[in-house]
Coordinates of C-alpha atoms in Angstrom, one line a residue:
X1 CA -162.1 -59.3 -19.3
X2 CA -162.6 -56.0 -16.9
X3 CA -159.4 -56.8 -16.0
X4 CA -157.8 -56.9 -19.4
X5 CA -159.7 -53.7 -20.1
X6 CA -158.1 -51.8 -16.9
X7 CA -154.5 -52.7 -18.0
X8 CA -155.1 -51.8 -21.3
X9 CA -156.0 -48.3 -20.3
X10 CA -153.3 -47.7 -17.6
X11 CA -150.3 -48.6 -19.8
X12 CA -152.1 -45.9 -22.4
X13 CA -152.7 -43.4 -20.1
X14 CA -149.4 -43.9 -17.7
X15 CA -146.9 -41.5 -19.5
X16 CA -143.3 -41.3 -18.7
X17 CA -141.3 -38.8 -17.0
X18 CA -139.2 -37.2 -19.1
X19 CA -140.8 -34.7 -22.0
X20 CA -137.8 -34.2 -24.2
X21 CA -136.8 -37.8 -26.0
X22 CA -138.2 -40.7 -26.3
X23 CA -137.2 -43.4 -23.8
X24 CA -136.1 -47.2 -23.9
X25 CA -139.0 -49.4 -24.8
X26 CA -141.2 -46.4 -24.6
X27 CA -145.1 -47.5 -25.3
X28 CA -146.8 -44.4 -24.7
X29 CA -146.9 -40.3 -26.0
X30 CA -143.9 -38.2 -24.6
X31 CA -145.6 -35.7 -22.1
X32 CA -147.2 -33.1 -23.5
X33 CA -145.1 -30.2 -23.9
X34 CA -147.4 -27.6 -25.6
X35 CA -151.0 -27.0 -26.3
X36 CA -151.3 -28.7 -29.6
X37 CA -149.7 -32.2 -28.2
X38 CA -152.3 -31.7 -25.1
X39 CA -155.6 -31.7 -27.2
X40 CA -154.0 -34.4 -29.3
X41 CA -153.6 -36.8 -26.3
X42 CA -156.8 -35.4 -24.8
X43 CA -158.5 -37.3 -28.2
X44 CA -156.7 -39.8 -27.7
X45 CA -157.8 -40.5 -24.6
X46 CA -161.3 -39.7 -25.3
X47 CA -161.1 -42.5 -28.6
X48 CA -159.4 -45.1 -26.5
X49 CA -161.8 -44.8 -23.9
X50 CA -164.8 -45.1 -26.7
X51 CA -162.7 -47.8 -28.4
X52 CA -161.9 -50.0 -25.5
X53 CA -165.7 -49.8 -24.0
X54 CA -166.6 -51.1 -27.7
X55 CA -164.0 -53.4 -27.6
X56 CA -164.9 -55.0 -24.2
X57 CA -168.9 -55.0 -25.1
X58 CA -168.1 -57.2 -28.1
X59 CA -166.4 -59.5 -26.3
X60 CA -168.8 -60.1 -23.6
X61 CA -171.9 -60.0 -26.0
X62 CA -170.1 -62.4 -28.2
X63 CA -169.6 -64.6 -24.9
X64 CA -173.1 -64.5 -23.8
X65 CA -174.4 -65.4 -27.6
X66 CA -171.9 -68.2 -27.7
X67 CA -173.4 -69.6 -24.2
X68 CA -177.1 -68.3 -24.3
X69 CA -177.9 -70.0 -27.8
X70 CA -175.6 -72.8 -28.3
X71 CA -176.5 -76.2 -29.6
X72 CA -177.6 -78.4 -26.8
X73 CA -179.6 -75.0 -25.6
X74 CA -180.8 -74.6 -29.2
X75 CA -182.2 -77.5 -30.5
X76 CA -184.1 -76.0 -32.6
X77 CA -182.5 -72.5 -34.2
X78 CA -184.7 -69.5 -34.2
X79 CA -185.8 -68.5 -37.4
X80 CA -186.1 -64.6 -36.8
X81 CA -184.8 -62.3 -39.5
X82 CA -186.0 -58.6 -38.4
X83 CA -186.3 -56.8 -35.4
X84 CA -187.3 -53.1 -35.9
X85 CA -186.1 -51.9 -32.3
X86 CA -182.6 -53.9 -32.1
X87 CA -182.0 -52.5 -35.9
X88 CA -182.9 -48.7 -34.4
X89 CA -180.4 -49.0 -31.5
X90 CA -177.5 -50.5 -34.2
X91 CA -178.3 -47.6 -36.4
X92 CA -178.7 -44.9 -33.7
X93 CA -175.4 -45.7 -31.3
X94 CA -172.8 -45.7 -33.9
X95 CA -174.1 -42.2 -35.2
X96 CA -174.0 -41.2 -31.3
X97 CA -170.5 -42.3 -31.3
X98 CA -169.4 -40.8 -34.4
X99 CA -170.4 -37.4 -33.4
X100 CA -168.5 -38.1 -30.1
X101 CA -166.2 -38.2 -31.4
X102 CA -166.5 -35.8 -35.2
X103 CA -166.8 -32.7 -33.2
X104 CA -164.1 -32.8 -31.4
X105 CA -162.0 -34.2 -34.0
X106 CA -162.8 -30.8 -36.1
X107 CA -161.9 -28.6 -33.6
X108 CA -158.9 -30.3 -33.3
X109 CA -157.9 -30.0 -36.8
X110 CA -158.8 -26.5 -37.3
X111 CA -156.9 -25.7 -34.1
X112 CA -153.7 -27.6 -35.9
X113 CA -154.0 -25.6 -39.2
X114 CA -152.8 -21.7 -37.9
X115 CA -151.2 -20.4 -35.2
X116 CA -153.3 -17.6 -33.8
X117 CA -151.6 -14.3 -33.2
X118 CA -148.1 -16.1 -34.2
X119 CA -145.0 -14.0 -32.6
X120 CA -142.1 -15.0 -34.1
X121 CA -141.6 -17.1 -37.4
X122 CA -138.8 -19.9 -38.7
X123 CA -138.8 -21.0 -42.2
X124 CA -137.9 -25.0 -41.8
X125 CA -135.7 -26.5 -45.2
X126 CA -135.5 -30.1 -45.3
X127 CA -132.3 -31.4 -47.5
X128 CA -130.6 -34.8 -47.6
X129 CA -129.9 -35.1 -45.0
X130 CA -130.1 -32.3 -42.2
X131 CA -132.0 -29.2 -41.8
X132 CA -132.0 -25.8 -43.0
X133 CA -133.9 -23.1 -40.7
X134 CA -133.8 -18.9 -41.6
X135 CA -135.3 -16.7 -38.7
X136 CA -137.0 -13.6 -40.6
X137 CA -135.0 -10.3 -39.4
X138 CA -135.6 -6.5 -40.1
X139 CA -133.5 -6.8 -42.9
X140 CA -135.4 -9.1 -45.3
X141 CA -132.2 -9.7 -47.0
X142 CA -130.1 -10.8 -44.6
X143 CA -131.8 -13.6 -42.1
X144 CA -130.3 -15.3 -39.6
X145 CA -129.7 -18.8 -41.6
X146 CA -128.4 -21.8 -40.6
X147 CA -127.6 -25.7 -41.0
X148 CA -128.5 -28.1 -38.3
X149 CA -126.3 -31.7 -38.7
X150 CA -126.7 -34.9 -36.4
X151 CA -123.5 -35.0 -34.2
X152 CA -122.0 -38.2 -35.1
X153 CA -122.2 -41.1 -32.4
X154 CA -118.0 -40.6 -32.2
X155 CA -118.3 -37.3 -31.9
X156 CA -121.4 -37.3 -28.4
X157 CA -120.2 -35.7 -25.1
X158 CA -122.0 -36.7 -21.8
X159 CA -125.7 -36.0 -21.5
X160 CA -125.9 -36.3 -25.5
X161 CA -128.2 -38.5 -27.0
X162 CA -127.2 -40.7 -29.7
X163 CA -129.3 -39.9 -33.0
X164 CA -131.1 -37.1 -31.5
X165 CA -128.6 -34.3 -30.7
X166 CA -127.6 -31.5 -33.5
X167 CA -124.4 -29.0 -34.5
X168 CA -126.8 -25.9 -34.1
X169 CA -130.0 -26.3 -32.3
X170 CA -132.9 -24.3 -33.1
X171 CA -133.4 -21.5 -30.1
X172 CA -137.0 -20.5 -29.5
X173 CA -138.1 -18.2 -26.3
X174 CA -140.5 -19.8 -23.5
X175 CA -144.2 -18.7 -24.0
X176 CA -144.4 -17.9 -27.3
X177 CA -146.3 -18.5 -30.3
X178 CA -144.0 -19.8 -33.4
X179 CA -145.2 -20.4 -36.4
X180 CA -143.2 -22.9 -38.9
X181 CA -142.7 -22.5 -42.4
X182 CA -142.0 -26.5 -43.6
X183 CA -140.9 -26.9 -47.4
X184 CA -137.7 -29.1 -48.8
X185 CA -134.9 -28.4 -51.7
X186 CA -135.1 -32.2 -53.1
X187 CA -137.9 -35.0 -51.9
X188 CA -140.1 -35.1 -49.5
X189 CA -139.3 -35.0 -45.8
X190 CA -141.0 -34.6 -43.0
X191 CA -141.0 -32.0 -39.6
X192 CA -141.6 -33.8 -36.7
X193 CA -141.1 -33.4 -32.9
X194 CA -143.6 -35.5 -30.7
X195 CA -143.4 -34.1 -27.8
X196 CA -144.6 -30.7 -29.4
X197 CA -147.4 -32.3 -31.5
X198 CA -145.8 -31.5 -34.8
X199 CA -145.3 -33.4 -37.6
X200 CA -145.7 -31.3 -41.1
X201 CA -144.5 -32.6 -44.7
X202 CA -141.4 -30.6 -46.1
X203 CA -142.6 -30.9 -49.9
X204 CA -140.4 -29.4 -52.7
X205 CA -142.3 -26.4 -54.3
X206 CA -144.7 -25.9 -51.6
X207 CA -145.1 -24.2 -47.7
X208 CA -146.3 -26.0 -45.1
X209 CA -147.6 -24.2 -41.7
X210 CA -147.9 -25.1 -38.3
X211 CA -147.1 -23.8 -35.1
X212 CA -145.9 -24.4 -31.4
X213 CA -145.7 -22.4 -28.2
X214 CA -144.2 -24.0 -25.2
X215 CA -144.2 -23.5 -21.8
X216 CA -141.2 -25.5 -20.2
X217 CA -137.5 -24.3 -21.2
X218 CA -135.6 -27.3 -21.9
X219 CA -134.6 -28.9 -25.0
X220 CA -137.4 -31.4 -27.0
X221 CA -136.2 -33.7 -29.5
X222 CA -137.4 -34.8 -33.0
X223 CA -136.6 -36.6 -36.6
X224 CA -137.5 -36.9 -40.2
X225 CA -140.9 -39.1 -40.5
X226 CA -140.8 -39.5 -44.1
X227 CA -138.3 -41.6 -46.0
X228 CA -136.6 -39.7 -47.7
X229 CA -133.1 -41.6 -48.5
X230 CA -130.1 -43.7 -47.5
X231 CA -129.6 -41.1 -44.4
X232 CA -133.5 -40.9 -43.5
X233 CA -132.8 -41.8 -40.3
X234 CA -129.9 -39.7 -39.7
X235 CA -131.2 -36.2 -39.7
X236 CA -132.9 -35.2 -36.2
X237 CA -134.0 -31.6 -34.8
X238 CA -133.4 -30.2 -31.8
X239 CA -135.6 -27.1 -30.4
X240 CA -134.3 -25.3 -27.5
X241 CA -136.5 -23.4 -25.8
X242 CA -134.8 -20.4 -23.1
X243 CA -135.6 -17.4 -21.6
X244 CA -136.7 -14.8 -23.4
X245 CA -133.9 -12.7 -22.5
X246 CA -131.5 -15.6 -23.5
X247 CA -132.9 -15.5 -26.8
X248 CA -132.4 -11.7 -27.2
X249 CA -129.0 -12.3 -25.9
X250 CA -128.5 -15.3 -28.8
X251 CA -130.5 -12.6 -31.2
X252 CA -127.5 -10.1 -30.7
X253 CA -124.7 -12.7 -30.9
X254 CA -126.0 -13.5 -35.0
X255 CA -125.8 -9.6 -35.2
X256 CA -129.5 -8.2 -34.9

């Protein structure tokens, strides 16, 4: 039973190599690739841990009543119905474990909700089926807007990946705190990147917020998680992170 417990925490806790897309028969988180994904797999962590020792003291507690009081030990059942300091500990632990794991759980949550000191913003349009994102400019009037569209599987170059890769990725600079702006033109979809700890409903009629900084350039991969039609499954996002003097370079080629 130790031993189930053991491989039941390694294939959680062994992550793969690659941060950007998920990977064939992938069981675990993509690496963390900002800070939001890294307190959400640090709880996880901390509530597999709780849930496996839990799991593994059933078991063996269940074993030992099953073998300490079975019949041919038992011939005669015990008859006891109370037992003030066993009904104390059943009461007490479980409210230890749920402030475990509350407190941190809140924290979480409220760290989730706003950026803090956000740096840059991108309004985030869900349509059926592709993406809409403006970038906020000087002139209020005129923001740099466009449409991101899944490249079709006929359409993939080497080093593409099928289902994943866009027409115009979204460019973000390294180290910086972005805050998204998630709403939708028709039903509901939903903004979601793993790797980044995102996932935010795009609801018609309504703004969503959340928020991302990464560290890593590279390019991190995500889809729509709520059904939202025929082409649910057909309308990914792509976030680009470069330099920061890229992105002021890619700033003046859309004419600010």
């Amino acid at each position: 039973m130790h031993f189930f417990c053991l491989i039941l925490i390694l294939i959680f806790f062994t992550s793969p190599l690659v941060a950007s897309h998920p990977e064939p028969w992938q069981m675990t988180f993509q690496p963390a690739a900002s800070p939001m994904m890294e307190e959400i797999v640090s709880m996880h962590h901390l509530l597999l841990t709780i849930i496996s020792a839990i799991a593994c003291f059933v078991v063996l507690l269940l074993g030992y009543v099953i073998y300490r009081f079975r019949a041919k030990k038992n011939l005669i059942p015990s008859k006891t119905s109370h037992h003030v300091v066993l009904e104390i500990i059943w009461t007490l632990v479980p409210v230890i474990i749920l402030v475990i794991i509350g407190i941190p759980s809140i924290k979480l949550l409220f760290a989730l909700d706003k950026p803090q000191d956000a740096q840059m913003t991108i309004k985030v349009i869900g349509r059926q089926w592709y993406w809409s994102y403006e970038y906020p400019t000087n002139d209020p009037a005129k923001p740099i807007a466009f449409d991101s569209y899944m490249v079709e599987e006929k359409d993939l170059k080497p080093g593409m990946y099928r289902l994943l890769e866009v027409d115009n990725r979204v460019i973000v600079p390294v180290d910086t705190t972005v805050r998204i702006l998630v709403t939708s033109s028709d039903v509901l979809h939903s903004f979601a990147v793993p790797s980044l700890g995102i996932k935010k409903d795009a609801v018609p009629g309504r703004i969503n917020e959340t928020w991302f900084r990464i560290a890593k350039e590279g390019v991190y991969y995500g889809q729509c998680s709520e059904l939202c039609g025929v082409r649910h499954g057909f309308m990914p996002i792509a976030i680009h992170v470069v330099s920061k003097e890229q992105y002021d370079e890619w700033l003046k080629s859309k004419g600010t």
